[in-house]
Each structure stands twice: as C-alpha cells, then as structure tokens.
Amino acid sequence: RISFLLSNLSLSEKYPQLTNEAPSIDRLGIPFYNWRSNDVHSVRVPHSTVFPDGVGLGATFSKQHVRKVANIIAMEARAVHNSLVDHCNRVGYR
C-alpha cells in the first residue's frame, strides 16, 4: 500500500502530510489527520512520557540512549494513534 500511495501522490500532496494538520486526499482514501505531536521529545497528549528536548538529548552524546528514547516515543505515538482511530477521532486531543 505504501508503494502505491507514494507513487500516486504528487510532491504538492506529499509535503503537507508532514505537517500537524495533514489534509485529506480523497482520491486515495487518505483521511485528514492532526498529528499534534512534538516527536523530538514526546507525543503531545496527556500522560505521555516527556524526555529532554533535542539539545538535551544531543548533549548525552549517546546514540544508544537517543535510540531508546525514539523507540519509546514511537511506541506511545502508535498507541495514541490506534486509540484515536478506534474511537473514530482523526482530529486528535484538543
């Protein structure tokens, strides 16, 4: 599916998908989604883990530590996404 989507999206359709309020692309069945994230150091929702910002993480000089932080943030982001979609919510927390 991802190969199909990437080959059928124009550049002007791709880059807005990287923003917090990604617009829908009806012709491909891509719904609007509000990422509402600051994934450099956390997922912006109540009760998520908040790590030091990018400068603080970089100051550790530890790729292993930053990789662990990234894995935790990714897991929380997937959990939040799945929970919102299960409740037919593509707008996010407000």
mmCIF file of C-alpha atoms in Angstrom:
data_model
loop_
_atom_site.group_PDB
_atom_site.id
_atom_site.type_symbol
_atom_site.label_atom_id
_atom_site.label_comp_id
_atom_site.label_asym_id
_atom_site.label_seq_id
_atom_site.Cartn_x
_atom_site.Cartn_y
_atom_site.Cartn_z
ATOM 1 C CA ARG A 1 0.000 0.000 0.000
ATOM 2 C CA ILE A 2 2.763 2.471 0.845
ATOM 3 C CA SER A 3 4.475 1.939 -2.523
ATOM 4 C CA PHE A 4 1.157 2.558 -4.265
ATOM 5 C CA LEU A 5 0.473 5.719 -2.259
ATOM 6 C CA LEU A 6 3.945 7.178 -2.728
ATOM 7 C CA SER A 7 3.912 6.537 -6.466
ATOM 8 C CA ASN A 8 0.456 8.113 -6.818
ATOM 9 C CA LEU A 9 0.971 11.204 -4.665
ATOM 10 C CA SER A 10 2.318 14.369 -6.214
ATOM 11 C CA LEU A 11 5.029 16.290 -4.386
ATOM 12 C CA SER A 12 2.491 19.002 -3.571
ATOM 13 C CA GLU A 13 0.327 16.313 -1.919
ATOM 14 C CA LYS A 14 3.201 14.666 -0.027
ATOM 15 C CA TYR A 15 4.750 17.543 1.873
ATOM 16 C CA PRO A 16 1.527 18.703 3.616
ATOM 17 C CA GLN A 17 1.256 15.178 5.057
ATOM 18 C CA LEU A 18 4.297 16.015 7.185
ATOM 19 C CA THR A 19 2.537 18.869 8.981
ATOM 20 C CA ASN A 20 0.462 18.706 12.161
ATOM 21 C CA GLU A 21 -2.802 19.156 10.273
ATOM 22 C CA ALA A 22 -2.328 16.776 7.340
ATOM 23 C CA PRO A 23 -5.143 17.340 4.828
ATOM 24 C CA SER A 24 -7.234 14.526 3.424
ATOM 25 C CA ILE A 25 -6.529 13.210 -0.060
ATOM 26 C CA ASP A 26 -9.927 11.859 -1.001
ATOM 27 C CA ARG A 27 -8.933 10.335 -4.334
ATOM 28 C CA LEU A 28 -6.593 7.937 -2.488
ATOM 29 C CA GLY A 29 -8.721 7.427 0.614
ATOM 30 C CA ILE A 30 -6.309 9.275 2.919
ATOM 31 C CA PRO A 31 -8.262 10.967 5.726
ATOM 32 C CA PHE A 32 -7.438 14.285 7.415
ATOM 33 C CA TYR A 33 -5.256 13.748 10.448
ATOM 34 C CA ASN A 34 -3.982 16.093 13.127
ATOM 35 C CA TRP A 35 -0.684 14.668 14.371
ATOM 36 C CA ARG A 36 -0.469 17.152 17.278
ATOM 37 C CA SER A 37 2.993 15.988 18.077
ATOM 38 C CA ASN A 38 6.373 17.231 19.050
ATOM 39 C CA ASP A 39 8.091 13.920 18.498
ATOM 40 C CA VAL A 40 11.559 15.289 19.107
ATOM 41 C CA HIS A 41 10.978 14.618 22.788
ATOM 42 C CA SER A 42 7.385 13.470 23.353
ATOM 43 C CA VAL A 43 3.927 12.808 21.994
ATOM 44 C CA ARG A 44 1.781 15.837 22.845
ATOM 45 C CA VAL A 45 -1.020 14.178 24.763
ATOM 46 C CA PRO A 46 -1.839 13.927 28.459
ATOM 47 C CA HIS A 47 0.112 11.270 30.378
ATOM 48 C CA SER A 48 2.827 10.744 27.759
ATOM 49 C CA THR A 49 6.481 10.450 28.642
ATOM 50 C CA VAL A 50 8.364 13.718 28.128
ATOM 51 C CA PHE A 51 12.093 13.495 27.517
ATOM 52 C CA PRO A 52 14.627 16.352 27.319
ATOM 53 C CA ASP A 53 14.420 18.419 24.137
ATOM 54 C CA GLY A 54 16.724 17.836 21.168
ATOM 55 C CA VAL A 55 19.588 19.813 22.657
ATOM 56 C CA GLY A 56 19.354 17.917 25.926
ATOM 57 C CA LEU A 57 19.223 14.552 24.169
ATOM 58 C CA GLY A 58 22.137 15.530 21.942
ATOM 59 C CA ALA A 59 24.167 16.508 24.972
ATOM 60 C CA THR A 60 24.151 12.889 26.111
ATOM 61 C CA PHE A 61 26.406 12.024 23.142
ATOM 62 C CA SER A 62 24.821 8.575 23.326
ATOM 63 C CA LYS A 63 23.302 7.145 20.148
ATOM 64 C CA GLN A 64 22.106 4.171 22.178
ATOM 65 C CA HIS A 65 20.248 6.425 24.647
ATOM 66 C CA VAL A 66 18.644 8.513 21.892
ATOM 67 C CA ARG A 67 17.591 5.325 20.073
ATOM 68 C CA LYS A 68 15.867 4.058 23.257
ATOM 69 C CA VAL A 69 14.074 7.403 23.636
ATOM 70 C CA ALA A 70 12.977 7.289 19.988
ATOM 71 C CA ASN A 71 11.619 3.750 20.401
ATOM 72 C CA ILE A 72 9.576 4.765 23.447
ATOM 73 C CA ILE A 73 8.178 7.834 21.669
ATOM 74 C CA ALA A 74 7.317 5.704 18.611
ATOM 75 C CA MET A 75 5.504 3.145 20.774
ATOM 76 C CA GLU A 76 3.495 5.847 22.534
ATOM 77 C CA ALA A 77 2.676 7.553 19.225
ATOM 78 C CA ARG A 78 1.361 4.285 17.751
ATOM 79 C CA ALA A 79 -0.720 3.634 20.873
ATOM 80 C CA VAL A 80 -2.238 7.136 20.795
ATOM 81 C CA HIS A 81 -2.954 6.868 17.061
ATOM 82 C CA ASN A 82 -4.611 3.455 17.437
ATOM 83 C CA SER A 83 -6.725 4.660 20.347
ATOM 84 C CA LEU A 84 -7.903 7.758 18.491
ATOM 85 C CA VAL A 85 -8.701 5.875 15.283
ATOM 86 C CA ASP A 86 -10.574 3.185 17.251
ATOM 87 C CA HIS A 87 -12.808 5.983 18.525
ATOM 88 C CA CYS A 88 -13.239 7.492 15.020
ATOM 89 C CA ASN A 89 -11.182 10.518 16.058
ATOM 90 C CA ARG A 90 -8.777 11.849 13.451
ATOM 91 C CA VAL A 91 -8.629 15.354 14.915
ATOM 92 C CA GLY A 92 -6.582 14.448 17.988
ATOM 93 C CA TYR A 93 -6.639 15.757 21.526
ATOM 94 C CA ARG A 94 -7.895 19.288 21.951
#
